[in-house]
Amino acid sequence: MLLRWSKVIVVLLVSTTATISEPQQVPLRNFQEPQASNNVSDELFRDLEELSRVVDIAYCVGTAGFGIQKPFLCASRCQDFKHFELVKTWNTGILISDSCGYIALSHPPSAPRIVLAFRGTYSIANAIIDLSTIPQAYIPYPGDNGDEQKTAGSTSGWHLVSRPVYPNSSRCDNCTVHAGFMTSWRHTRSEVLDTIEKLVARYPSYRLTLVGHSLGGAVAALAALDFHAKGWNPQVTTFGEPKIGNEALVKYIDRAFLNQTRPQENQTYRRVTHVDDPVPLLPLSEWGYRTHGGEIYISKPSLPPERDDLYMCEGNKDPHCLAGAEASSDGFMSRFEPGADIKSFKKWWLHSKGFLEIPARFRTWQLFFAHRDYFWRLGLCVPGGDPWDWYRSPKLADGT
């Protein structure tokens, strides 16, 4: 842990001038002014703010010290959730493709939920690249618990057997997914699936609620597809979720979670983005990745946002939202041919010098601060959350 933070400090010192004050964040681009008619309701605003604290607690898993203990105790924001009951935590390892988080029950008088919270990573920019950015074919997992079998001679070592609950909607033709994100979900799946299945059966009136930040948002998205195909109808909320797949996978996600006849407020997938956060724009479109719908855009650069700072976006290319920051990389990076193998990709990446040639909108300060600024500054398991937020008092889950 000390070594990790030493690396972070070195990066920050190299990336800044001699001043010790936090640098001014520069918006990714000049957006069109969001329309007031698309602002979120008070209820949705409160729900998203609460879930940002729920996912912040996940950063207590996999860190040295106390962690999360039963009934629901930790060094961070657990005291905000008096009616939460910890079911289990998981931590699949220390590798960048591993995952950690927790499962909890939210009992009345709080909203009755089965909460599955996925922790993010402190090195999201590196993770996106190091986790095999080359996409792999996406084959849905739906079906029984035994729908994954070891197969000799296969590229990944696994053969996925599709036994869908919804056979007409489970196919994902021509879909590709970020191989590293899929690996992370595969590691997590064996840790959480049996527990979630038992909880769904025992608490049928509790809403299955998935929440993730950063890399955890990508894993939550893949978990949601799996659970949806099983007929569990999860509600998903992600903060700073990177792109996870191609256009076909994006359409597959939108078909599963975004009902055109349902009001925007009641959609079951909320992908929260931030004006200064470049991570939802990664991996780049030039690599074949696209963003899916459900975006809720925070237009205010600094903390804390107010309700009027949140905008419900139309589709996945709304010019008022972070999608408006999409720009071609021609002229600043060498081209990568889709379909190239891993060896070719590594050669291309070395030649392009990685993030040294990515535009200013992807600089370290925005990755380190803006990517964490979702209602609160996420990512530190300390009392009251990040010291940046100590002057603020959250509204607790029970309304007090």
mmCIF file of C-alpha atoms in Angstrom:
data_model
loop_
_atom_site.group_PDB
_atom_site.id
_atom_site.type_symbol
_atom_site.label_atom_id
_atom_site.label_comp_id
_atom_site.label_asym_id
_atom_site.label_seq_id
_atom_site.Cartn_x
_atom_site.Cartn_y
_atom_site.Cartn_z
ATOM 1 C CA MET A 1 0.000 0.000 0.000
ATOM 2 C CA LEU A 2 2.827 2.374 0.895
ATOM 3 C CA LEU A 3 4.530 1.623 -2.398
ATOM 4 C CA ARG A 4 1.291 2.297 -4.293
ATOM 5 C CA TRP A 5 0.794 5.685 -2.691
ATOM 6 C CA SER A 6 4.471 6.530 -3.199
ATOM 7 C CA LYS A 7 3.972 5.978 -6.924
ATOM 8 C CA VAL A 8 0.877 8.181 -6.883
ATOM 9 C CA ILE A 9 2.766 10.967 -5.124
ATOM 10 C CA VAL A 10 5.621 10.777 -7.618
ATOM 11 C CA VAL A 11 3.199 10.988 -10.536
ATOM 12 C CA LEU A 12 1.462 13.990 -9.020
ATOM 13 C CA LEU A 13 4.738 15.808 -8.362
ATOM 14 C CA VAL A 14 5.887 15.245 -11.920
ATOM 15 C CA SER A 15 2.553 16.338 -13.316
ATOM 16 C CA THR A 16 2.294 19.662 -11.485
ATOM 17 C CA THR A 17 4.192 22.877 -10.976
ATOM 18 C CA ALA A 18 5.886 23.871 -7.738
ATOM 19 C CA THR A 19 2.671 25.131 -6.176
ATOM 20 C CA ILE A 20 1.048 22.912 -3.550
ATOM 21 C CA SER A 21 -2.479 24.140 -4.199
ATOM 22 C CA GLU A 22 -4.887 22.053 -6.271
ATOM 23 C CA PRO A 23 -4.682 23.125 -9.931
ATOM 24 C CA GLN A 24 -7.656 24.552 -11.736
ATOM 25 C CA GLN A 25 -9.510 21.845 -13.623
ATOM 26 C CA VAL A 26 -10.181 22.669 -17.244
ATOM 27 C CA PRO A 27 -13.481 21.429 -18.722
ATOM 28 C CA LEU A 28 -13.074 18.793 -21.400
ATOM 29 C CA ARG A 29 -14.780 21.042 -23.922
ATOM 30 C CA ASN A 30 -17.327 23.826 -24.217
ATOM 31 C CA PHE A 31 -20.654 22.047 -24.015
ATOM 32 C CA GLN A 32 -24.001 23.336 -25.125
ATOM 33 C CA GLU A 33 -25.917 24.556 -22.092
ATOM 34 C CA PRO A 34 -28.133 21.739 -20.728
ATOM 35 C CA GLN A 35 -31.865 22.338 -20.862
ATOM 36 C CA ALA A 36 -33.581 22.906 -17.526
ATOM 37 C CA SER A 37 -36.476 20.664 -18.615
ATOM 38 C CA ASN A 38 -34.131 17.667 -18.427
ATOM 39 C CA ASN A 39 -33.017 18.246 -14.838
ATOM 40 C CA VAL A 40 -33.483 15.380 -12.421
ATOM 41 C CA SER A 41 -36.124 15.301 -9.707
ATOM 42 C CA ASP A 42 -35.355 15.866 -6.036
ATOM 43 C CA GLU A 43 -35.999 12.179 -5.380
ATOM 44 C CA LEU A 44 -33.553 10.994 -8.047
ATOM 45 C CA PHE A 45 -30.940 13.494 -6.896
ATOM 46 C CA ARG A 46 -31.164 12.188 -3.320
ATOM 47 C CA ASP A 47 -30.986 8.591 -4.523
ATOM 48 C CA LEU A 48 -27.857 9.201 -6.611
ATOM 49 C CA GLU A 49 -26.157 11.130 -3.805
ATOM 50 C CA GLU A 50 -26.895 8.304 -1.368
ATOM 51 C CA LEU A 51 -25.565 5.674 -3.777
ATOM 52 C CA SER A 52 -22.339 7.644 -4.219
ATOM 53 C CA ARG A 53 -21.750 7.157 -0.483
ATOM 54 C CA VAL A 54 -22.738 3.491 -0.729
ATOM 55 C CA VAL A 55 -20.085 2.860 -3.372
ATOM 56 C CA ASP A 56 -17.524 4.973 -1.499
ATOM 57 C CA ILE A 57 -17.728 2.448 1.342
ATOM 58 C CA ALA A 58 -16.508 -0.221 -1.086
ATOM 59 C CA TYR A 59 -13.061 1.414 -0.915
ATOM 60 C CA CYS A 60 -12.771 0.011 2.606
ATOM 61 C CA VAL A 61 -12.535 -3.472 1.060
ATOM 62 C CA GLY A 62 -9.094 -4.543 -0.052
ATOM 63 C CA THR A 63 -7.299 -1.873 1.989
ATOM 64 C CA ALA A 64 -5.161 -2.404 5.044
ATOM 65 C CA GLY A 65 -6.892 -2.084 8.385
ATOM 66 C CA PHE A 66 -10.428 -2.558 9.605
ATOM 67 C CA GLY A 67 -12.262 -3.212 6.326
ATOM 68 C CA ILE A 68 -16.045 -3.652 6.664
ATOM 69 C CA GLN A 69 -17.321 -5.638 9.643
ATOM 70 C CA LYS A 70 -20.770 -6.906 10.672
ATOM 71 C CA PRO A 71 -23.356 -5.683 11.298
ATOM 72 C CA PHE A 72 -22.192 -2.766 9.077
ATOM 73 C CA LEU A 73 -19.112 -1.060 10.480
ATOM 74 C CA CYS A 74 -16.174 0.593 8.776
ATOM 75 C CA ALA A 75 -13.817 3.553 9.050
ATOM 76 C CA SER A 76 -15.715 5.462 6.370
ATOM 77 C CA ARG A 77 -19.424 6.180 5.841
ATOM 78 C CA CYS A 78 -21.028 3.030 7.290
ATOM 79 C CA GLN A 79 -22.517 5.062 10.133
ATOM 80 C CA ASP A 80 -24.663 6.857 7.536
ATOM 81 C CA PHE A 81 -26.569 3.614 6.907
ATOM 82 C CA LYS A 82 -28.107 2.514 10.185
ATOM 83 C CA HIS A 83 -30.345 -0.099 8.572
ATOM 84 C CA PHE A 84 -27.726 -1.790 6.420
ATOM 85 C CA GLU A 85 -26.721 -5.374 7.199
ATOM 86 C CA LEU A 86 -23.431 -6.639 5.783
ATOM 87 C CA VAL A 87 -23.774 -10.023 4.083
ATOM 88 C CA LYS A 88 -20.225 -10.483 2.776
ATOM 89 C CA THR A 89 -17.227 -8.790 1.260
ATOM 90 C CA TRP A 90 -15.025 -10.175 -1.482
ATOM 91 C CA ASN A 91 -11.531 -9.482 -2.690
ATOM 92 C CA THR A 92 -10.275 -11.684 -5.525
ATOM 93 C CA GLY A 93 -6.643 -10.568 -5.239
ATOM 94 C CA ILE A 94 -4.149 -7.784 -5.794
ATOM 95 C CA LEU A 95 -3.810 -8.012 -9.554
ATOM 96 C CA ILE A 96 -5.207 -5.171 -11.637
ATOM 97 C CA SER A 97 -7.779 -7.530 -13.178
ATOM 98 C CA ASP A 98 -9.068 -8.547 -9.739
ATOM 99 C CA SER A 99 -12.115 -7.109 -8.052
ATOM 100 C CA CYS A 100 -13.427 -6.307 -4.603
ATOM 101 C CA GLY A 101 -16.587 -4.986 -3.033
ATOM 102 C CA TYR A 102 -19.400 -5.952 -0.700
ATOM 103 C CA ILE A 103 -22.960 -7.265 -0.528
ATOM 104 C CA ALA A 104 -25.381 -5.758 1.982
ATOM 105 C CA LEU A 105 -29.072 -5.709 2.772
ATOM 106 C CA SER A 106 -30.838 -2.383 3.206
ATOM 107 C CA HIS A 107 -33.774 -2.991 5.540
ATOM 108 C CA PRO A 108 -36.835 -0.778 6.146
ATOM 109 C CA PRO A 109 -37.386 1.994 7.013
ATOM 110 C CA SER A 110 -34.608 2.557 4.464
ATOM 111 C CA ALA A 111 -35.403 1.545 0.902
ATOM 112 C CA PRO A 112 -35.460 -2.294 0.866
ATOM 113 C CA ARG A 113 -32.541 -3.329 -1.326
ATOM 114 C CA ILE A 114 -30.040 -6.062 -1.979
ATOM 115 C CA VAL A 115 -26.928 -3.944 -2.531
ATOM 116 C CA LEU A 116 -23.972 -5.144 -4.583
ATOM 117 C CA ALA A 117 -21.219 -2.501 -4.534
ATOM 118 C CA PHE A 118 -18.137 -2.696 -6.772
ATOM 119 C CA ARG A 119 -14.983 -0.817 -5.797
ATOM 120 C CA GLY A 120 -13.006 1.149 -8.356
ATOM 121 C CA THR A 121 -9.272 1.408 -8.856
ATOM 122 C CA TYR A 122 -6.804 4.187 -8.106
ATOM 123 C CA SER A 123 -5.080 3.621 -11.454
ATOM 124 C CA ILE A 124 -7.999 3.620 -13.874
ATOM 125 C CA ALA A 125 -6.032 5.013 -16.817
ATOM 126 C CA ASN A 126 -3.453 2.274 -16.498
ATOM 127 C CA ALA A 127 -6.119 -0.336 -15.848
ATOM 128 C CA ILE A 128 -7.924 0.418 -19.094
ATOM 129 C CA ILE A 129 -4.737 -0.272 -21.014
ATOM 130 C CA ASP A 130 -3.188 -3.010 -18.887
ATOM 131 C CA LEU A 131 -6.398 -5.055 -18.866
ATOM 132 C CA SER A 132 -6.060 -6.103 -22.516
ATOM 133 C CA THR A 133 -7.807 -3.255 -24.308
ATOM 134 C CA ILE A 134 -8.247 -5.401 -27.396
ATOM 135 C CA PRO A 135 -11.896 -6.500 -27.351
ATOM 136 C CA GLN A 136 -13.020 -10.104 -27.233
ATOM 137 C CA ALA A 137 -16.306 -11.595 -28.383
ATOM 138 C CA TYR A 138 -19.054 -11.074 -25.818
ATOM 139 C CA ILE A 139 -21.086 -14.210 -25.127
ATOM 140 C CA PRO A 140 -23.870 -13.704 -22.569
ATOM 141 C CA TYR A 141 -23.759 -15.768 -19.403
ATOM 142 C CA PRO A 142 -27.505 -16.283 -18.861
ATOM 143 C CA GLY A 143 -28.804 -19.526 -17.443
ATOM 144 C CA ASP A 144 -27.933 -21.893 -14.664
ATOM 145 C CA ASN A 145 -25.019 -21.587 -12.282
ATOM 146 C CA GLY A 146 -23.200 -24.186 -14.355
ATOM 147 C CA ASP A 147 -23.176 -22.156 -17.566
ATOM 148 C CA GLU A 148 -19.380 -21.768 -17.557
ATOM 149 C CA GLN A 149 -17.191 -24.762 -18.276
ATOM 150 C CA LYS A 150 -13.476 -25.271 -18.682
ATOM 151 C CA THR A 151 -12.632 -26.230 -22.236
ATOM 152 C CA ALA A 152 -9.297 -27.535 -23.405
ATOM 153 C CA GLY A 153 -7.849 -25.778 -26.404
ATOM 154 C CA SER A 154 -9.965 -22.607 -26.198
ATOM 155 C CA THR A 155 -8.250 -19.224 -26.299
ATOM 156 C CA SER A 156 -9.455 -18.093 -22.898
ATOM 157 C CA GLY A 157 -9.641 -21.572 -21.374
ATOM 158 C CA TRP A 158 -13.395 -21.193 -20.841
ATOM 159 C CA HIS A 159 -16.412 -22.162 -22.856
ATOM 160 C CA LEU A 160 -19.645 -20.326 -22.089
ATOM 161 C CA VAL A 161 -22.809 -22.380 -22.379
ATOM 162 C CA SER A 162 -25.868 -20.229 -23.022
ATOM 163 C CA ARG A 163 -29.014 -21.425 -21.219
ATOM 164 C CA PRO A 164 -31.091 -18.261 -21.227
ATOM 165 C CA VAL A 165 -34.127 -17.302 -19.221
ATOM 166 C CA TYR A 166 -35.109 -14.971 -22.062
ATOM 167 C CA PRO A 167 -33.947 -16.842 -25.203
ATOM 168 C CA ASN A 168 -35.254 -14.209 -27.614
ATOM 169 C CA SER A 169 -33.331 -11.354 -26.008
ATOM 170 C CA SER A 170 -30.194 -13.097 -24.744
ATOM 171 C CA ARG A 171 -28.322 -13.236 -28.042
ATOM 172 C CA CYS A 172 -25.730 -10.541 -28.577
ATOM 173 C CA ASP A 173 -24.749 -10.797 -32.237
ATOM 174 C CA ASN A 174 -21.400 -9.247 -33.234
ATOM 175 C CA CYS A 175 -20.860 -7.958 -29.682
ATOM 176 C CA THR A 176 -17.349 -7.390 -28.377
ATOM 177 C CA VAL A 177 -16.314 -6.470 -24.843
ATOM 178 C CA HIS A 178 -13.165 -5.103 -23.184
ATOM 179 C CA ALA A 179 -11.299 -8.333 -22.384
ATOM 180 C CA GLY A 180 -9.909 -7.039 -19.090
ATOM 181 C CA PHE A 181 -13.278 -5.897 -17.769
ATOM 182 C CA MET A 182 -14.754 -9.278 -18.690
ATOM 183 C CA THR A 183 -11.907 -11.034 -16.870
ATOM 184 C CA SER A 184 -12.593 -8.919 -13.796
ATOM 185 C CA TRP A 185 -16.278 -9.866 -13.837
ATOM 186 C CA ARG A 186 -15.410 -13.536 -14.331
ATOM 187 C CA HIS A 187 -13.224 -13.382 -11.224
ATOM 188 C CA THR A 188 -16.035 -11.701 -9.301
ATOM 189 C CA ARG A 189 -18.885 -13.855 -10.545
ATOM 190 C CA SER A 190 -17.903 -16.961 -8.614
ATOM 191 C CA GLU A 191 -17.643 -14.856 -5.446
ATOM 192 C CA VAL A 192 -21.088 -13.270 -5.556
ATOM 193 C CA LEU A 193 -23.481 -15.298 -7.707
ATOM 194 C CA ASP A 194 -24.573 -17.943 -5.177
ATOM 195 C CA THR A 195 -25.050 -15.323 -2.456
ATOM 196 C CA ILE A 196 -27.106 -13.036 -4.686
ATOM 197 C CA GLU A 197 -29.243 -15.942 -5.858
ATOM 198 C CA LYS A 198 -30.080 -16.900 -2.273
ATOM 199 C CA LEU A 199 -30.848 -13.314 -1.283
ATOM 200 C CA VAL A 200 -33.126 -12.765 -4.285
ATOM 201 C CA ALA A 201 -35.076 -15.880 -3.285
ATOM 202 C CA ARG A 202 -35.233 -14.946 0.402
ATOM 203 C CA TYR A 203 -36.082 -11.256 -0.065
ATOM 204 C CA PRO A 204 -38.304 -11.112 -3.163
ATOM 205 C CA SER A 205 -39.575 -7.615 -2.313
ATOM 206 C CA TYR A 206 -36.054 -6.153 -2.035
ATOM 207 C CA ARG A 207 -34.720 -4.468 -5.145
ATOM 208 C CA LEU A 208 -31.452 -5.847 -6.491
ATOM 209 C CA THR A 209 -29.262 -2.736 -6.654
ATOM 210 C CA LEU A 210 -25.867 -2.664 -8.338
ATOM 211 C CA VAL A 211 -23.556 0.304 -7.876
ATOM 212 C CA GLY A 212 -19.987 0.808 -9.070
ATOM 213 C CA HIS A 213 -17.386 3.537 -9.473
ATOM 214 C CA SER A 214 -14.655 3.638 -12.110
ATOM 215 C CA LEU A 215 -13.518 0.117 -13.024
ATOM 216 C CA GLY A 216 -16.209 -1.092 -10.630
ATOM 217 C CA GLY A 217 -18.788 0.574 -12.874
ATOM 218 C CA ALA A 218 -17.613 -1.503 -15.842
ATOM 219 C CA VAL A 219 -17.820 -4.702 -13.802
ATOM 220 C CA ALA A 220 -21.271 -3.692 -12.515
ATOM 221 C CA ALA A 221 -22.448 -3.269 -16.107
ATOM 222 C CA LEU A 222 -21.399 -6.811 -17.029
ATOM 223 C CA ALA A 223 -22.905 -8.186 -13.818
ATOM 224 C CA ALA A 224 -26.157 -6.390 -14.610
ATOM 225 C CA LEU A 225 -26.387 -8.055 -18.025
ATOM 226 C CA ASP A 226 -25.866 -11.439 -16.416
ATOM 227 C CA PHE A 227 -28.488 -10.816 -13.724
ATOM 228 C CA HIS A 228 -30.978 -9.328 -16.172
ATOM 229 C CA ALA A 229 -30.799 -12.461 -18.318
ATOM 230 C CA LYS A 230 -31.640 -14.496 -15.220
ATOM 231 C CA GLY A 231 -34.823 -12.474 -14.805
ATOM 232 C CA TRP A 232 -33.702 -10.570 -11.678
ATOM 233 C CA ASN A 233 -34.275 -7.081 -13.177
ATOM 234 C CA PRO A 234 -31.521 -5.193 -11.333
ATOM 235 C CA GLN A 235 -31.269 -1.438 -10.978
ATOM 236 C CA VAL A 236 -27.791 -0.234 -11.924
ATOM 237 C CA THR A 237 -26.037 3.018 -11.021
ATOM 238 C CA THR A 238 -22.464 3.703 -12.064
ATOM 239 C CA PHE A 239 -20.198 6.685 -11.523
ATOM 240 C CA GLY A 240 -17.386 7.376 -13.986
ATOM 241 C CA GLU A 241 -17.951 4.121 -15.858
ATOM 242 C CA PRO A 242 -15.544 3.610 -18.792
ATOM 243 C CA LYS A 243 -16.691 2.235 -22.127
ATOM 244 C CA ILE A 244 -16.976 -1.530 -22.068
ATOM 245 C CA GLY A 245 -17.661 -2.616 -25.635
ATOM 246 C CA ASN A 246 -18.582 -1.943 -29.233
ATOM 247 C CA GLU A 247 -21.715 -0.514 -30.857
ATOM 248 C CA ALA A 248 -23.477 -3.896 -30.872
ATOM 249 C CA LEU A 249 -22.898 -4.369 -27.136
ATOM 250 C CA VAL A 250 -24.088 -0.810 -26.462
ATOM 251 C CA LYS A 251 -27.371 -1.534 -28.235
ATOM 252 C CA TYR A 252 -27.672 -4.794 -26.319
ATOM 253 C CA ILE A 253 -27.320 -2.948 -22.998
ATOM 254 C CA ASP A 254 -29.794 -0.266 -24.020
ATOM 255 C CA ARG A 255 -32.367 -2.875 -25.074
ATOM 256 C CA ALA A 256 -32.008 -4.589 -21.718
ATOM 257 C CA PHE A 257 -32.297 -1.551 -19.462
ATOM 258 C CA LEU A 258 -33.699 1.476 -21.290
ATOM 259 C CA ASN A 259 -37.407 1.143 -21.951
ATOM 260 C CA GLN A 260 -38.585 3.739 -24.465
ATOM 261 C CA THR A 261 -42.106 3.725 -22.968
ATOM 262 C CA ARG A 262 -40.818 4.365 -19.429
ATOM 263 C CA PRO A 263 -40.128 7.895 -18.136
ATOM 264 C CA GLN A 264 -36.429 8.762 -17.986
ATOM 265 C CA GLU A 265 -36.639 9.133 -14.218
ATOM 266 C CA ASN A 266 -37.637 5.473 -13.907
ATOM 267 C CA GLN A 267 -35.033 3.852 -16.135
ATOM 268 C CA THR A 268 -33.177 0.972 -14.505
ATOM 269 C CA TYR A 269 -29.700 2.017 -15.639
ATOM 270 C CA ARG A 270 -28.210 5.357 -14.502
ATOM 271 C CA ARG A 271 -24.702 6.055 -15.854
ATOM 272 C CA VAL A 272 -23.516 9.167 -14.018
ATOM 273 C CA THR A 273 -20.770 11.256 -15.660
ATOM 274 C CA HIS A 274 -18.959 14.473 -14.724
ATOM 275 C CA VAL A 275 -17.980 17.462 -16.843
ATOM 276 C CA ASP A 276 -14.268 17.085 -16.042
ATOM 277 C CA ASP A 277 -14.021 13.295 -15.889
ATOM 278 C CA PRO A 278 -12.390 11.824 -19.022
ATOM 279 C CA VAL A 279 -12.682 8.169 -17.962
ATOM 280 C CA PRO A 280 -16.171 7.652 -19.479
ATOM 281 C CA LEU A 281 -14.547 8.608 -22.819
ATOM 282 C CA LEU A 282 -12.049 5.734 -22.512
ATOM 283 C CA PRO A 283 -11.122 3.453 -24.202
ATOM 284 C CA LEU A 284 -11.135 5.709 -27.257
ATOM 285 C CA SER A 285 -13.711 5.447 -30.011
ATOM 286 C CA GLU A 286 -10.859 4.829 -32.450
ATOM 287 C CA TRP A 287 -10.397 1.475 -30.753
ATOM 288 C CA GLY A 288 -13.996 0.527 -31.510
ATOM 289 C CA TYR A 289 -15.518 1.384 -28.116
ATOM 290 C CA ARG A 290 -18.826 3.211 -27.644
ATOM 291 C CA THR A 291 -20.830 4.609 -24.731
ATOM 292 C CA HIS A 292 -24.266 3.246 -23.929
ATOM 293 C CA GLY A 293 -27.321 5.244 -22.895
ATOM 294 C CA GLY A 294 -28.696 6.099 -19.471
ATOM 295 C CA GLU A 295 -26.290 8.979 -18.948
ATOM 296 C CA ILE A 296 -26.936 11.488 -16.179
ATOM 297 C CA TYR A 297 -24.482 14.337 -16.576
ATOM 298 C CA ILE A 298 -23.101 16.527 -13.766
ATOM 299 C CA SER A 299 -22.297 19.893 -15.353
ATOM 300 C CA LYS A 300 -20.721 21.573 -12.311
ATOM 301 C CA PRO A 301 -16.912 21.153 -12.153
ATOM 302 C CA SER A 302 -16.565 21.632 -8.387
ATOM 303 C CA LEU A 303 -18.125 19.958 -5.365
ATOM 304 C CA PRO A 304 -20.851 19.793 -4.250
ATOM 305 C CA PRO A 305 -23.334 19.646 -7.138
ATOM 306 C CA GLU A 306 -26.907 20.815 -6.745
ATOM 307 C CA ARG A 307 -29.989 19.287 -8.328
ATOM 308 C CA ASP A 308 -29.982 21.827 -11.166
ATOM 309 C CA ASP A 309 -26.436 20.742 -12.063
ATOM 310 C CA LEU A 310 -27.652 17.279 -13.091
ATOM 311 C CA TYR A 311 -29.026 16.680 -16.569
ATOM 312 C CA MET A 312 -30.785 13.603 -17.967
ATOM 313 C CA CYS A 313 -29.244 12.950 -21.365
ATOM 314 C CA GLU A 314 -31.012 11.851 -24.519
ATOM 315 C CA GLY A 315 -29.521 8.649 -25.924
ATOM 316 C CA ASN A 316 -25.765 8.106 -25.958
ATOM 317 C CA LYS A 317 -24.740 11.050 -28.162
ATOM 318 C CA ASP A 318 -26.410 14.018 -26.486
ATOM 319 C CA PRO A 319 -24.319 17.151 -27.281
ATOM 320 C CA HIS A 320 -25.305 18.612 -23.899
ATOM 321 C CA CYS A 321 -23.551 15.743 -22.107
ATOM 322 C CA LEU A 322 -20.139 14.156 -21.860
ATOM 323 C CA ALA A 323 -20.753 12.468 -25.200
ATOM 324 C CA GLY A 324 -20.215 15.939 -26.661
ATOM 325 C CA ALA A 325 -16.571 15.687 -25.627
ATOM 326 C CA GLU A 326 -15.940 12.818 -28.053
ATOM 327 C CA ALA A 327 -13.319 13.891 -30.565
ATOM 328 C CA SER A 328 -11.258 12.164 -33.190
ATOM 329 C CA SER A 329 -7.740 11.263 -32.170
ATOM 330 C CA ASP A 330 -6.361 11.834 -35.685
ATOM 331 C CA GLY A 331 -3.193 13.865 -35.507
ATOM 332 C CA PHE A 332 -2.149 13.002 -31.971
ATOM 333 C CA MET A 333 -1.911 9.208 -32.044
ATOM 334 C CA SER A 334 -0.824 6.656 -34.556
ATOM 335 C CA ARG A 335 -3.677 4.557 -35.842
ATOM 336 C CA PHE A 336 -4.499 1.114 -34.510
ATOM 337 C CA GLU A 337 -6.117 -1.301 -36.889
ATOM 338 C CA PRO A 338 -9.158 -3.057 -35.376
ATOM 339 C CA GLY A 339 -8.773 -6.814 -35.238
ATOM 340 C CA ALA A 340 -5.022 -6.779 -34.645
ATOM 341 C CA ASP A 341 -3.630 -9.356 -32.238
ATOM 342 C CA ILE A 342 -2.197 -8.694 -28.775
ATOM 343 C CA LYS A 343 1.391 -8.544 -30.014
ATOM 344 C CA SER A 344 0.492 -5.978 -32.666
ATOM 345 C CA PHE A 345 -1.452 -3.941 -30.135
ATOM 346 C CA LYS A 346 1.479 -3.811 -27.688
ATOM 347 C CA LYS A 347 3.803 -2.750 -30.505
ATOM 348 C CA TRP A 348 1.355 -0.011 -31.537
ATOM 349 C CA TRP A 349 0.921 1.156 -27.936
ATOM 350 C CA LEU A 350 4.687 1.370 -27.417
ATOM 351 C CA HIS A 351 5.036 3.352 -30.632
ATOM 352 C CA SER A 352 2.268 5.779 -29.653
ATOM 353 C CA LYS A 353 3.916 6.385 -26.252
ATOM 354 C CA GLY A 354 0.680 5.699 -24.451
ATOM 355 C CA PHE A 355 -0.944 8.565 -22.609
ATOM 356 C CA LEU A 356 1.922 10.949 -23.323
ATOM 357 C CA GLU A 357 0.216 11.698 -26.642
ATOM 358 C CA ILE A 358 -3.391 11.702 -25.475
ATOM 359 C CA PRO A 359 -4.889 15.226 -25.408
ATOM 360 C CA ALA A 360 -4.924 17.514 -22.387
ATOM 361 C CA ARG A 361 -8.405 16.388 -21.409
ATOM 362 C CA PHE A 362 -6.880 13.148 -20.101
ATOM 363 C CA ARG A 363 -4.262 14.691 -17.801
ATOM 364 C CA THR A 364 -3.385 13.335 -14.391
ATOM 365 C CA TRP A 365 -5.187 15.941 -12.274
ATOM 366 C CA GLN A 366 -8.494 15.237 -13.962
ATOM 367 C CA LEU A 367 -8.008 11.493 -13.610
ATOM 368 C CA PHE A 368 -7.003 11.842 -9.961
ATOM 369 C CA PHE A 369 -9.561 14.411 -8.813
ATOM 370 C CA ALA A 370 -12.456 14.892 -11.250
ATOM 371 C CA HIS A 371 -12.815 11.144 -11.728
ATOM 372 C CA ARG A 372 -13.473 10.883 -7.994
ATOM 373 C CA ASP A 373 -15.821 13.890 -7.708
ATOM 374 C CA TYR A 374 -19.284 12.350 -7.759
ATOM 375 C CA PHE A 375 -21.363 14.199 -5.146
ATOM 376 C CA TRP A 376 -18.437 13.536 -2.780
ATOM 377 C CA ARG A 377 -14.748 12.929 -3.357
ATOM 378 C CA LEU A 378 -14.721 9.149 -3.516
ATOM 379 C CA GLY A 379 -11.965 6.686 -2.832
ATOM 380 C CA LEU A 380 -10.574 6.983 0.706
ATOM 381 C CA CYS A 381 -11.643 4.737 3.571
ATOM 382 C CA VAL A 382 -11.278 7.243 6.399
ATOM 383 C CA PRO A 383 -13.830 8.673 8.859
ATOM 384 C CA GLY A 384 -16.160 11.011 7.030
ATOM 385 C CA GLY A 385 -14.714 10.018 3.659
ATOM 386 C CA ASP A 386 -12.085 12.115 1.932
ATOM 387 C CA PRO A 387 -10.922 15.061 4.126
ATOM 388 C CA TRP A 388 -12.094 17.330 1.294
ATOM 389 C CA ASP A 389 -15.685 16.524 2.411
ATOM 390 C CA TRP A 390 -15.334 16.815 6.172
ATOM 391 C CA TYR A 391 -17.152 20.143 6.331
ATOM 392 C CA ARG A 392 -20.260 18.621 4.725
ATOM 393 C CA SER A 393 -22.984 16.571 6.401
ATOM 394 C CA PRO A 394 -24.801 13.964 4.302
ATOM 395 C CA LYS A 395 -28.504 13.277 4.544
ATOM 396 C CA LEU A 396 -28.678 9.817 6.038
ATOM 397 C CA ALA A 397 -30.406 6.853 4.480
ATOM 398 C CA ASP A 398 -33.171 6.906 7.078
ATOM 399 C CA GLY A 399 -33.919 10.553 6.326
ATOM 400 C CA THR A 400 -32.285 12.063 9.415
#
